[in-house]
Amino acid sequence: MPMTTIMTTEGGGSDRPLPELLYLLQFADSALPVGGFSFSNGLETAIQQGIVDGPATLRTYTETSMWQAATSDGVAVLCAHRAVEAGDVDELMRIDRLTYQRKLNEETRLMTVRMGKKLCELSAGMIEEPLPRDWFQRIKSGETPGTHPVSLAITLGTLKANRRDAFGVHQYGVANGVLSAALRLMRISFVDTQKILLDVTAQVGTAYERVADATVDEMASFSPIIDILAAVHVKGHVRMFMN
């Protein structure tokens, strides 16, 4: 299994400043109170329909969700991060609008704006910089939708995390969200889900290289089964999750 190489200094530590590493861990933590636990990324319906029925199919589903996210919301994270670096709020609003418009069903639109608003509210109260607070006010006023990938880019960009790391946090969040939901929805062990998480996150570097230079107009994904599952979930009779 390919593993990410960690560059070290003569003292044996990472070349990344320790505070930056801790910022990444904090905002990738599943306990971050932005409401991600309420959404299953379509997994609930996939289990009900028998598409996911064990560790092997759960891994495939998680990988598919991550690749779909990499070429859509992941691109939005990268583009929004560039806009944060440039101080271009108008471009942030354009990216936010285009990201929202690419959500094909009601539940994915709800997920992205609910998590985006909560994340921005959180960062506005935590980070002593004007951009998160300004962006939160724009969301509340209805000036911009407030999608999750744009809020994540604003948060991490303001903290000076680089684009690659912001993309990695986003992809980790997708995988962790699916696998956390799996523990509540199916008979599977923590060992199984953690092994899947270890394996699928090893592929994030490849995904980053694929989309690193993509523009916001190149956001695209083709995973129709996931979109169909999300649409079916809207009319589901038994629902633990909001999608």
PDB file of N, CA and C in Angstrom, residues 116-174:
ATOM      1  N   GLY A 116     -21.572  24.289   5.704  1.00  0.00           N
ATOM      2  CA  GLY A 116     -20.779  25.467   5.394  1.00  0.00           C
ATOM      3  C   GLY A 116     -21.065  26.625   6.331  1.00  0.00           C
ATOM      4  N   LYS A 117     -22.337  26.842   6.625  1.00  0.00           N
ATOM      5  CA  LYS A 117     -22.696  27.946   7.527  1.00  0.00           C
ATOM      6  C   LYS A 117     -22.175  27.689   8.933  1.00  0.00           C
ATOM      7  N   LYS A 118     -22.316  26.447   9.425  1.00  0.00           N
ATOM      8  CA  LYS A 118     -21.841  26.136  10.776  1.00  0.00           C
ATOM      9  C   LYS A 118     -20.327  26.263  10.875  1.00  0.00           C
ATOM     10  N   LEU A 119     -19.619  25.798   9.838  1.00  0.00           N
ATOM     11  CA  LEU A 119     -18.165  25.904   9.864  1.00  0.00           C
ATOM     12  C   LEU A 119     -17.731  27.365   9.864  1.00  0.00           C
ATOM     13  N   CYS A 120     -18.387  28.180   9.059  1.00  0.00           N
ATOM     14  CA  CYS A 120     -18.010  29.588   8.994  1.00  0.00           C
ATOM     15  C   CYS A 120     -18.364  30.315  10.293  1.00  0.00           C
ATOM     16  N   GLU A 121     -19.488  29.955  10.886  1.00  0.00           N
ATOM     17  CA  GLU A 121     -19.846  30.535  12.181  1.00  0.00           C
ATOM     18  C   GLU A 121     -18.787  30.192  13.229  1.00  0.00           C
ATOM     19  N   LEU A 122     -18.338  28.948  13.184  1.00  0.00           N
ATOM     20  CA  LEU A 122     -17.320  28.492  14.126  1.00  0.00           C
ATOM     21  C   LEU A 122     -16.005  29.236  13.908  1.00  0.00           C
ATOM     22  N   SER A 123     -15.558  29.305  12.665  1.00  0.00           N
ATOM     23  CA  SER A 123     -14.275  29.959  12.387  1.00  0.00           C
ATOM     24  C   SER A 123     -14.343  31.458  12.642  1.00  0.00           C
ATOM     25  N   ALA A 124     -15.504  32.064  12.396  1.00  0.00           N
ATOM     26  CA  ALA A 124     -15.652  33.491  12.657  1.00  0.00           C
ATOM     27  C   ALA A 124     -15.475  33.813  14.135  1.00  0.00           C
ATOM     28  N   GLY A 125     -15.886  32.872  14.990  1.00  0.00           N
ATOM     29  CA  GLY A 125     -15.736  33.078  16.426  1.00  0.00           C
ATOM     30  C   GLY A 125     -14.376  32.688  16.965  1.00  0.00           C
ATOM     31  N   MET A 126     -13.614  31.911  16.169  1.00  0.00           N
ATOM     32  CA  MET A 126     -12.326  31.395  16.639  1.00  0.00           C
ATOM     33  C   MET A 126     -11.137  32.168  16.099  1.00  0.00           C
ATOM     34  N   ILE A 127     -11.222  32.647  14.863  1.00  0.00           N
ATOM     35  CA  ILE A 127     -10.060  33.198  14.172  1.00  0.00           C
ATOM     36  C   ILE A 127     -10.144  34.724  14.156  1.00  0.00           C
ATOM     37  N   GLU A 128      -9.120  35.371  14.659  1.00  0.00           N
ATOM     38  CA  GLU A 128      -9.114  36.831  14.745  1.00  0.00           C
ATOM     39  C   GLU A 128      -8.679  37.458  13.417  1.00  0.00           C
ATOM     40  N   GLU A 129      -9.432  37.163  12.381  1.00  0.00           N
ATOM     41  CA  GLU A 129      -9.192  37.738  11.065  1.00  0.00           C
ATOM     42  C   GLU A 129     -10.534  38.167  10.485  1.00  0.00           C
ATOM     43  N   PRO A 130     -10.564  39.191   9.636  1.00  0.00           N
ATOM     44  CA  PRO A 130     -11.852  39.717   9.152  1.00  0.00           C
ATOM     45  C   PRO A 130     -12.583  38.814   8.162  1.00  0.00           C
ATOM     46  N   LEU A 131     -11.859  38.038   7.337  1.00  0.00           N
ATOM     47  CA  LEU A 131     -12.524  37.303   6.265  1.00  0.00           C
ATOM     48  C   LEU A 131     -13.564  36.308   6.767  1.00  0.00           C
ATOM     49  N   PRO A 132     -13.271  35.431   7.737  1.00  0.00           N
ATOM     50  CA  PRO A 132     -14.327  34.511   8.194  1.00  0.00           C
ATOM     51  C   PRO A 132     -15.565  35.236   8.719  1.00  0.00           C
ATOM     52  N   ARG A 133     -15.366  36.335   9.445  1.00  0.00           N
ATOM     53  CA  ARG A 133     -16.513  37.076   9.969  1.00  0.00           C
ATOM     54  C   ARG A 133     -17.313  37.728   8.845  1.00  0.00           C
ATOM     55  N   ASP A 134     -16.595  38.308   7.882  1.00  0.00           N
ATOM     56  CA  ASP A 134     -17.262  38.928   6.727  1.00  0.00           C
ATOM     57  C   ASP A 134     -18.046  37.893   5.930  1.00  0.00           C
ATOM     58  N   TRP A 135     -17.439  36.722   5.716  1.00  0.00           N
ATOM     59  CA  TRP A 135     -18.106  35.676   4.941  1.00  0.00           C
ATOM     60  C   TRP A 135     -19.344  35.169   5.659  1.00  0.00           C
ATOM     61  N   PHE A 136     -19.270  35.033   6.975  1.00  0.00           N
ATOM     62  CA  PHE A 136     -20.425  34.575   7.747  1.00  0.00           C
ATOM     63  C   PHE A 136     -21.575  35.576   7.628  1.00  0.00           C
ATOM     64  N   GLN A 137     -21.267  36.857   7.649  1.00  0.00           N
ATOM     65  CA  GLN A 137     -22.312  37.870   7.487  1.00  0.00           C
ATOM     66  C   GLN A 137     -22.938  37.797   6.100  1.00  0.00           C
ATOM     67  N   ARG A 138     -22.135  37.510   5.081  1.00  0.00           N
ATOM     68  CA  ARG A 138     -22.666  37.363   3.721  1.00  0.00           C
ATOM     69  C   ARG A 138     -23.595  36.150   3.624  1.00  0.00           C
ATOM     70  N   ILE A 139     -23.255  35.081   4.324  1.00  0.00           N
ATOM     71  CA  ILE A 139     -24.129  33.897   4.336  1.00  0.00           C
ATOM     72  C   ILE A 139     -25.450  34.241   5.016  1.00  0.00           C
ATOM     73  N   LYS A 140     -25.372  34.866   6.179  1.00  0.00           N
ATOM     74  CA  LYS A 140     -26.589  35.181   6.937  1.00  0.00           C
ATOM     75  C   LYS A 140     -27.501  36.133   6.176  1.00  0.00           C
ATOM     76  N   SER A 141     -26.923  37.042   5.406  1.00  0.00           N
ATOM     77  CA  SER A 141     -27.734  38.009   4.662  1.00  0.00           C
ATOM     78  C   SER A 141     -28.304  37.422   3.372  1.00  0.00           C
ATOM     79  N   GLY A 142     -27.864  36.214   3.003  1.00  0.00           N
ATOM     80  CA  GLY A 142     -28.328  35.594   1.768  1.00  0.00           C
ATOM     81  C   GLY A 142     -27.568  36.052   0.541  1.00  0.00           C
ATOM     82  N   GLU A 143     -26.475  36.774   0.764  1.00  0.00           N
ATOM     83  CA  GLU A 143     -25.691  37.287  -0.360  1.00  0.00           C
ATOM     84  C   GLU A 143     -24.952  36.159  -1.091  1.00  0.00           C
ATOM     85  N   THR A 144     -24.655  35.087  -0.357  1.00  0.00           N
ATOM     86  CA  THR A 144     -23.957  33.937  -0.932  1.00  0.00           C
ATOM     87  C   THR A 144     -24.477  32.671  -0.263  1.00  0.00           C
ATOM     88  N   PRO A 145     -24.492  31.528  -0.955  1.00  0.00           N
ATOM     89  CA  PRO A 145     -25.073  30.312  -0.363  1.00  0.00           C
ATOM     90  C   PRO A 145     -24.325  29.815   0.872  1.00  0.00           C
ATOM     91  N   GLY A 146     -22.984  29.887   0.855  1.00  0.00           N
ATOM     92  CA  GLY A 146     -22.214  29.406   2.007  1.00  0.00           C
ATOM     93  C   GLY A 146     -21.953  27.921   1.964  1.00  0.00           C
ATOM     94  N   THR A 147     -21.430  27.413   0.845  1.00  0.00           N
ATOM     95  CA  THR A 147     -21.180  25.977   0.720  1.00  0.00           C
ATOM     96  C   THR A 147     -19.995  25.556   1.589  1.00  0.00           C
ATOM     97  N   HIS A 148     -19.999  24.278   1.950  1.00  0.00           N
ATOM     98  CA  HIS A 148     -18.969  23.767   2.854  1.00  0.00           C
ATOM     99  C   HIS A 148     -17.557  23.876   2.278  1.00  0.00           C
ATOM    100  N   PRO A 149     -17.303  23.481   1.022  1.00  0.00           N
ATOM    101  CA  PRO A 149     -15.918  23.566   0.544  1.00  0.00           C
ATOM    102  C   PRO A 149     -15.362  24.985   0.542  1.00  0.00           C
ATOM    103  N   VAL A 150     -16.182  25.975   0.258  1.00  0.00           N
ATOM    104  CA  VAL A 150     -15.705  27.360   0.274  1.00  0.00           C
ATOM    105  C   VAL A 150     -15.435  27.811   1.706  1.00  0.00           C
ATOM    106  N   SER A 151     -16.306  27.456   2.629  1.00  0.00           N
ATOM    107  CA  SER A 151     -16.070  27.803   4.035  1.00  0.00           C
ATOM    108  C   SER A 151     -14.808  27.126   4.557  1.00  0.00           C
ATOM    109  N   LEU A 152     -14.562  25.893   4.126  1.00  0.00           N
ATOM    110  CA  LEU A 152     -13.353  25.188   4.552  1.00  0.00           C
ATOM    111  C   LEU A 152     -12.112  25.883   4.012  1.00  0.00           C
ATOM    112  N   ALA A 153     -12.142  26.288   2.739  1.00  0.00           N
ATOM    113  CA  ALA A 153     -11.002  26.992   2.146  1.00  0.00           C
ATOM    114  C   ALA A 153     -10.747  28.311   2.856  1.00  0.00           C
ATOM    115  N   ILE A 154     -11.802  29.026   3.202  1.00  0.00           N
ATOM    116  CA  ILE A 154     -11.651  30.294   3.916  1.00  0.00           C
ATOM    117  C   ILE A 154     -11.029  30.053   5.285  1.00  0.00           C
ATOM    118  N   THR A 155     -11.510  29.053   5.986  1.00  0.00           N
ATOM    119  CA  THR A 155     -10.995  28.759   7.321  1.00  0.00           C
ATOM    120  C   THR A 155      -9.522  28.380   7.282  1.00  0.00           C
ATOM    121  N   LEU A 156      -9.179  27.397   6.455  1.00  0.00           N
ATOM    122  CA  LEU A 156      -7.804  26.917   6.418  1.00  0.00           C
ATOM    123  C   LEU A 156      -6.875  27.901   5.714  1.00  0.00           C
ATOM    124  N   GLY A 157      -7.386  28.591   4.693  1.00  0.00           N
ATOM    125  CA  GLY A 157      -6.568  29.596   4.025  1.00  0.00           C
ATOM    126  C   GLY A 157      -6.214  30.743   4.960  1.00  0.00           C
ATOM    127  N   THR A 158      -7.165  31.154   5.781  1.00  0.00           N
ATOM    128  CA  THR A 158      -6.911  32.216   6.752  1.00  0.00           C
ATOM    129  C   THR A 158      -5.870  31.784   7.776  1.00  0.00           C
ATOM    130  N   LEU A 159      -5.854  30.486   8.095  1.00  0.00           N
ATOM    131  CA  LEU A 159      -4.864  29.944   9.029  1.00  0.00           C
ATOM    132  C   LEU A 159      -3.530  29.631   8.350  1.00  0.00           C
ATOM    133  N   LYS A 160      -3.415  29.970   7.062  1.00  0.00           N
ATOM    134  CA  LYS A 160      -2.179  29.796   6.283  1.00  0.00           C
ATOM    135  C   LYS A 160      -1.849  28.344   5.954  1.00  0.00           C
ATOM    136  N   ALA A 161      -2.842  27.464   6.026  1.00  0.00           N
ATOM    137  CA  ALA A 161      -2.639  26.099   5.535  1.00  0.00           C
ATOM    138  C   ALA A 161      -2.561  26.157   4.016  1.00  0.00           C
ATOM    139  N   ASN A 162      -1.717  25.327   3.411  1.00  0.00           N
ATOM    140  CA  ASN A 162      -1.591  25.383   1.959  1.00  0.00           C
ATOM    141  C   ASN A 162      -2.732  24.643   1.263  1.00  0.00           C
ATOM    142  N   ARG A 163      -2.820  24.797  -0.044  1.00  0.00           N
ATOM    143  CA  ARG A 163      -3.935  24.227  -0.803  1.00  0.00           C
ATOM    144  C   ARG A 163      -3.973  22.708  -0.721  1.00  0.00           C
ATOM    145  N   ARG A 164      -2.815  22.074  -0.831  1.00  0.00           N
ATOM    146  CA  ARG A 164      -2.770  20.613  -0.770  1.00  0.00           C
ATOM    147  C   ARG A 164      -3.330  20.106   0.547  1.00  0.00           C
ATOM    148  N   ASP A 165      -2.958  20.767   1.645  1.00  0.00           N
ATOM    149  CA  ASP A 165      -3.438  20.332   2.952  1.00  0.00           C
ATOM    150  C   ASP A 165      -4.940  20.575   3.101  1.00  0.00           C
ATOM    151  N   ALA A 166      -5.424  21.700   2.569  1.00  0.00           N
ATOM    152  CA  ALA A 166      -6.862  21.972   2.625  1.00  0.00           C
ATOM    153  C   ALA A 166      -7.632  20.900   1.860  1.00  0.00           C
ATOM    154  N   PHE A 167      -7.120  20.523   0.692  1.00  0.00           N
ATOM    155  CA  PHE A 167      -7.732  19.447  -0.090  1.00  0.00           C
ATOM    156  C   PHE A 167      -7.717  18.143   0.705  1.00  0.00           C
ATOM    157  N   GLY A 168      -6.605  17.847   1.362  1.00  0.00           N
ATOM    158  CA  GLY A 168      -6.507  16.624   2.154  1.00  0.00           C
ATOM    159  C   GLY A 168      -7.503  16.585   3.295  1.00  0.00           C
ATOM    160  N   VAL A 169      -7.677  17.714   3.984  1.00  0.00           N
ATOM    161  CA  VAL A 169      -8.662  17.773   5.067  1.00  0.00           C
ATOM    162  C   VAL A 169     -10.058  17.499   4.524  1.00  0.00           C
ATOM    163  N   HIS A 170     -10.356  18.086   3.364  1.00  0.00           N
ATOM    164  CA  HIS A 170     -11.680  17.865   2.772  1.00  0.00           C
ATOM    165  C   HIS A 170     -11.897  16.396   2.440  1.00  0.00           C
ATOM    166  N   GLN A 171     -10.916  15.768   1.800  1.00  0.00           N
ATOM    167  CA  GLN A 171     -11.064  14.369   1.411  1.00  0.00           C
ATOM    168  C   GLN A 171     -11.149  13.447   2.622  1.00  0.00           C
ATOM    169  N   TYR A 172     -10.382  13.743   3.628  1.00  0.00           N
ATOM    170  CA  TYR A 172     -10.464  12.964   4.862  1.00  0.00           C
ATOM    171  C   TYR A 172     -11.871  13.075   5.463  1.00  0.00           C
ATOM    172  N   GLY A 173     -12.433  14.276   5.423  1.00  0.00           N
ATOM    173  CA  GLY A 173     -13.772  14.464   5.965  1.00  0.00           C
ATOM    174  C   GLY A 173     -14.824  13.641   5.233  1.00  0.00           C
ATOM    175  N   VAL A 174     -14.679  13.528   3.904  1.00  0.00           N
ATOM    176  CA  VAL A 174     -15.618  12.706   3.127  1.00  0.00           C
ATOM    177  C   VAL A 174     -15.523  11.245   3.560  1.00  0.00           C
TER     178      VAL A 174
END
